[in-house]
Short mmCIF file of C-alpha atoms (C1' of nucleotides) in Angstrom, two decimals:
data_model
loop_
_atom_site.label_atom_id
_atom_site.label_comp_id
_atom_site.label_asym_id
_atom_site.label_seq_id
_atom_site.Cartn_x
_atom_site.Cartn_y
_atom_site.Cartn_z
CA MET A 1352 -4.25 16.20 11.05
CA ASP A 1353 -5.55 15.11 14.43
CA SER A 1354 -5.36 11.80 16.25
CA ILE A 1355 -8.37 10.44 14.32
CA ASP A 1356 -6.64 11.19 11.00
CA ARG A 1357 -3.50 9.46 12.22
CA LYS A 1358 -5.53 6.45 13.31
CA ILE A 1359 -7.22 6.33 9.91
CA ILE A 1360 -3.76 6.42 8.33
CA ARG A 1361 -2.39 3.60 10.47
CA GLU A 1362 -5.44 1.43 9.81
CA LEU A 1363 -5.02 2.02 6.08
CA GLN A 1364 -1.32 1.18 6.34
CA LYS A 1365 -2.27 -2.10 8.02
CA ASN A 1366 -4.98 -2.82 5.46
CA GLY A 1367 -5.22 -0.54 2.46
CA ARG A 1368 -8.36 -2.28 1.23
CA ILE A 1369 -10.38 -2.12 4.43
CA THR A 1370 -13.95 -1.06 3.68
CA ASN A 1371 -15.02 2.37 4.79
CA GLN A 1372 -17.54 0.79 7.14
CA GLU A 1373 -14.93 -1.29 8.96
CA LEU A 1374 -12.56 1.67 9.04
CA ALA A 1375 -15.30 3.84 10.53
CA THR A 1376 -15.88 1.24 13.25
CA LYS A 1377 -12.16 1.06 14.07
CA VAL A 1378 -11.82 4.82 14.45
CA ASN A 1379 -15.17 5.25 16.25
CA LEU A 1380 -16.94 7.29 13.59
CA SER A 1381 -19.93 6.64 11.39
CA PRO A 1382 -19.17 5.88 7.74
CA SER A 1383 -19.92 9.34 6.31
CA PRO A 1384 -17.48 11.50 8.29
CA CYS A 1385 -14.92 8.72 8.08
CA LEU A 1386 -15.14 8.72 4.30
CA ARG A 1387 -14.95 12.49 4.21
CA ARG A 1388 -11.76 12.48 6.29
CA LEU A 1389 -10.31 9.79 4.05
CA LYS A 1390 -11.07 11.79 0.90
CA ALA A 1391 -9.60 14.92 2.47
CA LEU A 1392 -6.37 13.07 3.32
CA GLU A 1393 -6.17 11.88 -0.29
CA GLU A 1394 -6.97 15.36 -1.62
CA ARG A 1395 -4.24 16.95 0.52
CA GLY A 1396 -1.72 14.40 -0.75
CA ILE A 1397 -1.10 12.97 2.71
CA ILE A 1398 -2.36 9.65 1.46
CA LYS A 1399 -0.24 9.45 -1.70
CA GLY A 1400 -1.86 6.26 -2.96
CA TYR A 1401 -2.42 2.59 -2.25
CA SER A 1402 -0.31 -0.38 -3.13
CA ALA A 1403 -0.37 -4.15 -2.98
CA VAL A 1404 2.42 -5.69 -0.91
CA ILE A 1405 3.98 -8.46 -3.01
CA ASP A 1406 6.32 -11.33 -2.18
CA ALA A 1407 9.25 -10.44 -4.44
CA LYS A 1408 10.61 -13.99 -4.49
CA SER A 1409 7.32 -15.48 -5.71
CA TYR A 1410 7.08 -12.76 -8.33
CA GLY A 1411 10.48 -13.81 -9.64
CA LEU A 1412 12.85 -11.30 -8.02
CA PRO A 1413 14.47 -13.17 -5.13
CA LEU A 1414 17.53 -10.91 -4.74
CA THR A 1415 17.42 -7.54 -2.99
CA ALA A 1416 20.56 -5.45 -3.28
CA LEU A 1417 21.29 -2.39 -1.13
CA ILE A 1418 23.80 -0.14 -2.86
CA ARG A 1419 25.77 2.88 -1.77
CA ILE A 1420 27.14 5.01 -4.56
CA LYS A 1421 29.57 7.93 -4.49
CA LEU A 1422 29.96 10.27 -7.43
CA ASP A 1423 33.27 11.63 -8.72
CA ARG A 1424 32.10 15.14 -9.39
CA HIS A 1425 29.19 17.02 -7.91
CA SER A 1426 28.53 19.51 -10.65
CA GLU A 1427 24.87 20.21 -11.33
CA ASP A 1428 25.16 18.34 -14.63
CA ALA A 1429 26.73 15.20 -13.18
CA VAL A 1430 24.12 15.06 -10.44
CA ARG A 1431 21.16 15.65 -12.75
CA GLN A 1432 22.51 13.11 -15.22
CA PHE A 1433 22.85 10.47 -12.52
CA GLU A 1434 19.45 11.11 -10.96
CA ASP A 1435 17.60 11.21 -14.28
CA ARG A 1436 19.11 7.92 -15.36
CA VAL A 1437 18.41 6.24 -12.02
CA ARG A 1438 14.76 7.31 -12.07
CA ARG A 1439 14.27 5.47 -15.36
CA LEU A 1440 15.68 2.17 -14.07
CA ASP A 1441 12.82 -0.22 -13.29
CA GLU A 1442 15.02 -2.37 -11.03
CA VAL A 1443 15.54 0.59 -8.68
CA ILE A 1444 12.78 0.56 -6.08
CA GLU A 1445 14.22 3.35 -3.93
CA CYS A 1446 16.99 5.90 -4.29
CA HIS A 1447 17.82 8.53 -1.69
CA VAL A 1448 20.40 11.28 -1.30
CA LEU A 1449 22.24 10.88 1.98
CA THR A 1450 24.05 13.01 4.51
CA GLY A 1451 27.61 11.97 5.20
CA ALA A 1452 30.28 10.60 2.89
CA THR A 1453 28.11 8.28 0.82
CA ASP A 1454 26.13 10.20 -1.77
CA TYR A 1455 23.31 7.83 -2.71
CA PHE A 1456 21.53 4.83 -1.30
CA MET A 1457 19.49 2.55 -3.54
CA LYS A 1458 17.40 -0.57 -3.13
CA VAL A 1459 17.39 -2.77 -6.22
CA LEU A 1460 15.38 -5.90 -7.03
CA VAL A 1461 16.79 -8.52 -9.38
CA ALA A 1462 16.39 -12.18 -10.34
CA GLY A 1463 19.86 -13.24 -9.16
CA LEU A 1464 23.55 -12.45 -8.83
CA GLU A 1465 24.22 -12.65 -12.55
CA GLU A 1466 21.39 -10.28 -13.27
CA TYR A 1467 22.74 -7.95 -10.60
CA GLU A 1468 26.20 -7.88 -12.10
CA GLU A 1469 24.69 -7.17 -15.50
CA PHE A 1470 22.59 -4.40 -13.99
CA VAL A 1471 25.63 -2.68 -12.48
CA ARG A 1472 27.73 -3.15 -15.61
CA LYS A 1473 25.11 -2.08 -18.14
CA GLN A 1474 22.90 0.36 -16.25
CA ILE A 1475 24.97 1.99 -13.50
CA HIS A 1476 28.58 2.20 -14.65
CA PRO A 1477 27.68 3.67 -18.08
CA ILE A 1478 26.11 6.69 -16.33
CA GLY A 1479 29.65 7.89 -15.69
CA ASP A 1480 31.23 10.05 -12.95
CA ILE A 1481 30.84 7.23 -10.45
CA ASN A 1482 33.57 7.03 -7.83
CA SER A 1483 32.54 3.93 -5.93
CA ILE A 1484 29.78 1.36 -5.63
CA ASP A 1485 29.35 -0.66 -2.46
CA SER A 1486 26.82 -3.49 -2.73
CA SER A 1487 25.27 -5.52 0.05
CA PHE A 1488 22.70 -8.25 -0.37
CA VAL A 1489 19.74 -9.04 1.82
CA TYR A 1490 20.27 -12.37 3.52
CA GLY A 1491 17.16 -12.33 5.65
CA THR A 1492 14.57 -9.91 6.89
CA VAL A 1493 14.09 -9.23 10.60
CA LYS A 1494 11.19 -6.84 10.15
CA THR A 1495 9.23 -4.95 7.53
CA THR A 1496 6.15 -2.88 8.23
CA ASN A 1497 4.21 -0.17 6.48
CA VAL A 1498 2.67 1.10 9.69
CA PHE A 1499 4.02 4.32 11.17
CA PRO A 1500 4.51 4.65 14.92
CA ASP A 1501 1.72 6.27 16.91
CA ILE A 1502 2.79 9.82 17.80
CA MET B 1248 2.24 -17.22 -12.00
CA ASP B 1249 2.00 -16.24 -15.65
CA SER B 1250 2.28 -12.89 -17.38
CA ILE B 1251 -1.36 -12.04 -16.57
CA ASP B 1252 -0.74 -12.64 -12.86
CA ARG B 1253 2.34 -10.44 -13.01
CA LYS B 1254 0.37 -7.73 -14.77
CA ILE B 1255 -2.36 -7.96 -12.13
CA ILE B 1256 0.34 -7.58 -9.49
CA ARG B 1257 1.92 -4.53 -11.14
CA GLU B 1258 -1.47 -2.86 -11.57
CA LEU B 1259 -2.22 -3.47 -7.90
CA GLN B 1260 1.19 -2.09 -6.95
CA LYS B 1261 0.37 1.07 -8.93
CA ASN B 1262 -3.11 1.31 -7.43
CA GLY B 1263 -3.97 -1.06 -4.60
CA ARG B 1264 -7.56 0.15 -4.53
CA ILE B 1265 -8.37 -0.24 -8.20
CA THR B 1266 -11.79 -1.86 -8.65
CA ASN B 1267 -11.90 -5.38 -9.97
CA GLN B 1268 -13.74 -4.14 -13.04
CA GLU B 1269 -11.02 -1.64 -13.97
CA LEU B 1270 -8.34 -4.19 -13.18
CA ALA B 1271 -10.07 -6.69 -15.44
CA THR B 1272 -10.12 -4.15 -18.27
CA LYS B 1273 -6.42 -3.38 -17.82
CA VAL B 1274 -5.38 -7.03 -17.97
CA ASN B 1275 -7.86 -7.93 -20.76
CA LEU B 1276 -10.05 -10.28 -18.77
CA SER B 1277 -13.66 -10.18 -17.70
CA PRO B 1278 -14.26 -9.39 -14.02
CA SER B 1279 -14.90 -12.97 -12.85
CA PRO B 1280 -11.65 -14.65 -13.88
CA CYS B 1281 -9.76 -11.54 -12.89
CA LEU B 1282 -11.22 -11.68 -9.39
CA ARG B 1283 -10.49 -15.37 -9.16
CA ARG B 1284 -6.84 -14.80 -10.07
CA LEU B 1285 -6.64 -12.00 -7.53
CA LYS B 1286 -8.07 -14.16 -4.77
CA ALA B 1287 -5.73 -17.00 -5.70
CA LEU B 1288 -2.72 -14.66 -5.47
CA GLU B 1289 -3.91 -13.56 -2.03
CA GLU B 1290 -4.56 -17.15 -0.98
CA ARG B 1291 -1.08 -18.27 -2.04
CA GLY B 1292 0.46 -15.40 -0.07
CA ILE B 1293 1.98 -13.80 -3.16
CA ILE B 1294 -0.12 -10.74 -2.48
CA LYS B 1295 0.78 -10.31 1.20
CA GLY B 1296 -1.62 -7.42 1.77
CA TYR B 1297 -2.45 -3.87 0.83
CA SER B 1298 -1.22 -0.63 2.29
CA ALA B 1299 -1.77 3.10 2.02
CA VAL B 1300 1.28 5.09 0.96
CA ILE B 1301 1.65 7.99 3.37
CA ASP B 1302 3.68 11.18 3.30
CA ALA B 1303 5.79 10.70 6.43
CA LYS B 1304 6.52 14.41 6.85
CA SER B 1305 2.81 15.36 6.84
CA TYR B 1306 2.13 12.57 9.31
CA GLY B 1307 4.72 14.08 11.65
CA LEU B 1308 7.83 11.98 10.97
CA PRO B 1309 10.04 14.13 8.75
CA LEU B 1310 13.34 12.35 9.44
CA THR B 1311 14.32 9.04 7.85
CA ALA B 1312 17.46 7.41 9.20
CA LEU B 1313 19.30 4.56 7.51
CA ILE B 1314 21.39 2.67 10.00
CA ARG B 1315 24.05 -0.01 9.70
CA ILE B 1316 24.72 -1.99 12.83
CA LYS B 1317 27.41 -4.52 13.64
CA LEU B 1318 27.15 -6.85 16.59
CA ASP B 1319 30.02 -7.76 18.94
CA ARG B 1320 29.22 -11.41 19.29
CA HIS B 1321 27.26 -13.64 16.97
CA SER B 1322 26.12 -16.27 19.42
CA GLU B 1323 22.58 -17.51 18.86
CA ASP B 1324 21.51 -15.70 22.02
CA ALA B 1325 22.97 -12.32 21.08
CA VAL B 1326 21.41 -12.51 17.63
CA ARG B 1327 17.99 -13.58 18.87
CA GLN B 1328 18.07 -10.92 21.58
CA PHE B 1329 18.90 -8.21 19.08
CA GLU B 1330 16.32 -9.29 16.50
CA ASP B 1331 13.52 -9.75 19.03
CA ARG B 1332 14.09 -6.30 20.46
CA VAL B 1333 14.29 -4.66 17.04
CA ARG B 1334 11.03 -6.26 15.91
CA ARG B 1335 9.22 -4.58 18.81
CA LEU B 1336 10.46 -1.07 17.97
CA ASP B 1337 7.70 0.87 16.23
CA GLU B 1338 10.17 3.38 14.77
CA VAL B 1339 11.88 0.58 12.80
CA ILE B 1340 10.16 0.29 9.44
CA GLU B 1341 12.62 -2.23 7.96
CA CYS B 1342 15.45 -4.34 9.27
CA HIS B 1343 17.47 -6.76 7.16
CA VAL B 1344 20.41 -9.09 7.71
CA LEU B 1345 23.15 -8.34 5.20
CA THR B 1346 25.98 -10.11 3.47
CA GLY B 1347 29.39 -8.54 3.97
CA ALA B 1348 30.90 -6.86 6.98
CA THR B 1349 27.85 -4.95 8.18
CA ASP B 1350 25.44 -7.20 10.00
CA TYR B 1351 22.16 -5.28 9.91
CA PHE B 1352 20.53 -2.55 7.91
CA MET B 1353 17.55 -0.64 9.30
CA LYS B 1354 15.28 2.15 8.16
CA VAL B 1355 13.92 4.24 11.00
CA LEU B 1356 11.32 7.03 11.03
CA VAL B 1357 11.48 9.75 13.65
CA ALA B 1358 10.26 13.31 14.31
CA GLY B 1359 13.72 14.88 14.33
CA LEU B 1360 17.39 14.64 15.26
CA GLU B 1361 16.75 14.85 18.98
CA GLU B 1362 14.22 12.06 18.77
CA TYR B 1363 16.71 10.02 16.76
CA GLU B 1364 19.46 10.42 19.33
CA GLU B 1365 17.02 9.43 22.06
CA PHE B 1366 15.97 6.41 20.00
CA VAL B 1367 19.57 5.21 19.62
CA ARG B 1368 20.42 5.90 23.26
CA LYS B 1369 17.30 4.39 24.80
CA GLN B 1370 16.22 1.70 22.35
CA ILE B 1371 19.30 0.47 20.48
CA HIS B 1372 22.31 0.74 22.78
CA PRO B 1373 20.56 -0.92 25.74
CA ILE B 1374 20.12 -4.08 23.64
CA GLY B 1375 23.81 -4.75 24.22
CA ASP B 1376 26.50 -6.59 22.21
CA ILE B 1377 26.54 -3.78 19.65
CA ASN B 1378 29.92 -3.13 18.08
CA SER B 1379 29.14 -0.15 15.87
CA ILE B 1380 26.28 1.99 14.61
CA ASP B 1381 26.63 3.99 11.44
CA SER B 1382 23.76 6.42 10.80
CA SER B 1383 22.94 8.28 7.61
CA PHE B 1384 19.98 10.58 7.10
CA VAL B 1385 17.84 10.98 4.03
CA TYR B 1386 18.40 14.40 2.52
CA GLY B 1387 16.21 13.97 -0.51
CA THR B 1388 14.57 11.23 -2.48
CA VAL B 1389 15.43 10.56 -6.12
CA LYS B 1390 12.93 7.77 -6.59
CA THR B 1391 10.51 5.54 -4.72
CA THR B 1392 8.17 3.08 -6.34
CA ASN B 1393 6.20 0.06 -5.28
CA VAL B 1394 6.00 -1.34 -8.78
CA PHE B 1395 8.23 -4.28 -9.64
CA PRO B 1396 9.97 -4.46 -13.03
CA ASP B 1397 8.26 -6.40 -15.78
CA ILE B 1398 10.08 -9.73 -16.18
"C1'" DC C 1475 -7.29 -36.62 -31.90
"C1'" DC C 1476 -9.76 -37.12 -27.84
"C1'" DA C 1477 -10.61 -36.65 -22.89
"C1'" DA C 1478 -9.85 -34.29 -18.61
"C1'" DA C 1479 -8.85 -30.21 -16.31
"C1'" DA C 1480 -8.50 -25.51 -15.98
"C1'" DT C 1481 -10.02 -21.14 -17.24
"C1'" DT C 1482 -13.29 -18.06 -18.74
"C1'" DG C 1483 -17.64 -15.04 -19.17
"C1'" DA C 1484 -22.53 -13.95 -18.00
"C1'" DT C 1485 -25.89 -13.33 -14.63
"C1'" DA C 1486 -28.08 -12.70 -10.11
"C1'" DT C 1487 -27.50 -11.40 -5.37
"C1'" DA C 1488 -25.26 -9.25 -1.53
"C1'" DT C 1489 -22.33 -5.68 0.06
"C1'" DA C 1490 -20.26 -1.25 0.02
"C1'" DA C 1491 -19.43 3.52 -1.62
"C1'" DT C 1492 -21.11 7.91 -2.45
"C1'" DG C 1493 -23.98 12.19 -2.38
"C1'" DC C 1494 -27.34 14.85 0.08
"C1'" DC C 1495 -29.51 16.95 4.04
"C1'" DA C 1496 -30.54 17.88 8.78
"C1'" DA C 1497 -28.58 17.83 13.46
"C1'" DT C 1498 -24.89 18.42 16.53
"C1'" DA C 1499 -20.59 20.12 18.28
"C1'" DA C 1500 -16.79 23.29 18.24
"C1'" DT C 1501 -14.98 27.89 17.61
"C1'" DA C 1502 -14.89 32.72 17.28
"C1'" DT C 1503 -16.82 37.34 18.35
"C1'" DT C 1504 -18.53 40.96 20.97
"C1'" DA D 1076 -20.89 34.59 29.07
"C1'" DA D 1077 -24.21 34.56 25.18
"C1'" DT D 1078 -24.72 34.28 20.46
"C1'" DA D 1079 -23.42 33.72 15.68
"C1'" DT D 1080 -20.67 31.22 12.54
"C1'" DT D 1081 -18.31 27.38 10.95
"C1'" DA D 1082 -16.94 22.71 10.90
"C1'" DT D 1083 -18.07 18.14 11.74
"C1'" DT D 1084 -21.09 14.52 12.20
"C1'" DG D 1085 -24.81 10.80 11.34
"C1'" DG D 1086 -28.69 8.80 8.70
"C1'" DC D 1087 -30.75 7.70 4.44
"C1'" DA D 1088 -31.43 6.89 -0.56
"C1'" DT D 1089 -29.06 5.92 -4.79
"C1'" DT D 1090 -25.46 4.05 -7.43
"C1'" DA D 1091 -21.65 1.17 -8.08
"C1'" DT D 1092 -18.98 -2.84 -6.95
"C1'" DA D 1093 -17.84 -7.45 -5.15
"C1'" DT D 1094 -18.91 -12.06 -4.93
"C1'" DA D 1095 -21.02 -16.75 -5.87
"C1'" DT D 1096 -22.96 -19.84 -9.21
"C1'" DC D 1097 -23.14 -22.21 -13.56
"C1'" DA D 1098 -22.58 -23.13 -18.41
"C1'" DA D 1099 -19.31 -22.48 -22.25
"C1'" DT D 1100 -14.78 -22.28 -23.93
"C1'" DT D 1101 -10.01 -23.00 -24.07
"C1'" DT D 1102 -5.88 -25.39 -22.76
"C1'" DT D 1103 -3.26 -29.41 -21.56
"C1'" DG D 1104 -1.76 -34.22 -21.42
"C1'" DG D 1105 -2.01 -38.92 -23.11
#
DNA sequence: CCAAAATTGATATATAATGCCAATAATATT
DNA sequence: AATATTATTGGCATTATATATCAATTTTGG
């Protein structure tokens, strides 16, 4: 992982479908070594994959909810139960365990407020052992990027 | 935007570098109409781009911070000032305006706790008009996906 | 039920990816 | 510091893929 690898990564974060030839030009290599570095990064799992960036509203999911959830109990069973159930929910785009008082943070994509309320009522509450749910909705987006800072 | 378009989108979210031929097979079309739908989705801005998914830790940014920020004043100037400055910060991967009491939510990627404290001290506080900053750190990740639910 | 429009599939051409080999550069060893 | 070893690079030939064009088919609206 040298500065050329990091540059390859940032270029691929900017444009995941750039051709190897263009990528090679951008990082000042010829196509062959550039491709070999790329394949090595994939092989090592540093590049975990590639994804299309989609406008959620156009797709039909205009509402993004950010949710903080605290559990009642923290027994191994309660935690595993919660995490297993959350992983299977297609509406959940991200879920992280946090430091501090709030146990979990999730990002959820839904069609609207009604759908969100149904999601919480039918998918989250039934998991059980939930102490509190604090929902916020995304009003507007100041910035989103997939490109990591240069280090 | 029909069910074929949505399927194309989900396949491209799973694998942004899938070849048009494979994509066509997966959505039960021949390559030509599949490519034309793809280009149309790009043209309409529904596919906003493509990006490599990178392991942040391997890249050298092992710490993800989730930050909630409230502003002191909400004058047009204070808001514009804050948002303009935030947009220029490379460490900020996402920043959203929220409903409810907390004004902004940001996801920030840094090399460690020291770097995070320096980021807050040198990049955020100097913006001014900030009422409160509430930081949480990602301990573990239960789920992350780029694939939207089937609707 | 017909006409117009949109969508589809096949084919030919252009572009890019991939594998292979020799040359170069970097690193380690004594 | 000189040499051996290893890693990395660049060019070329082959294979695979993307893209543009056109006729055929399907869908949609009156």
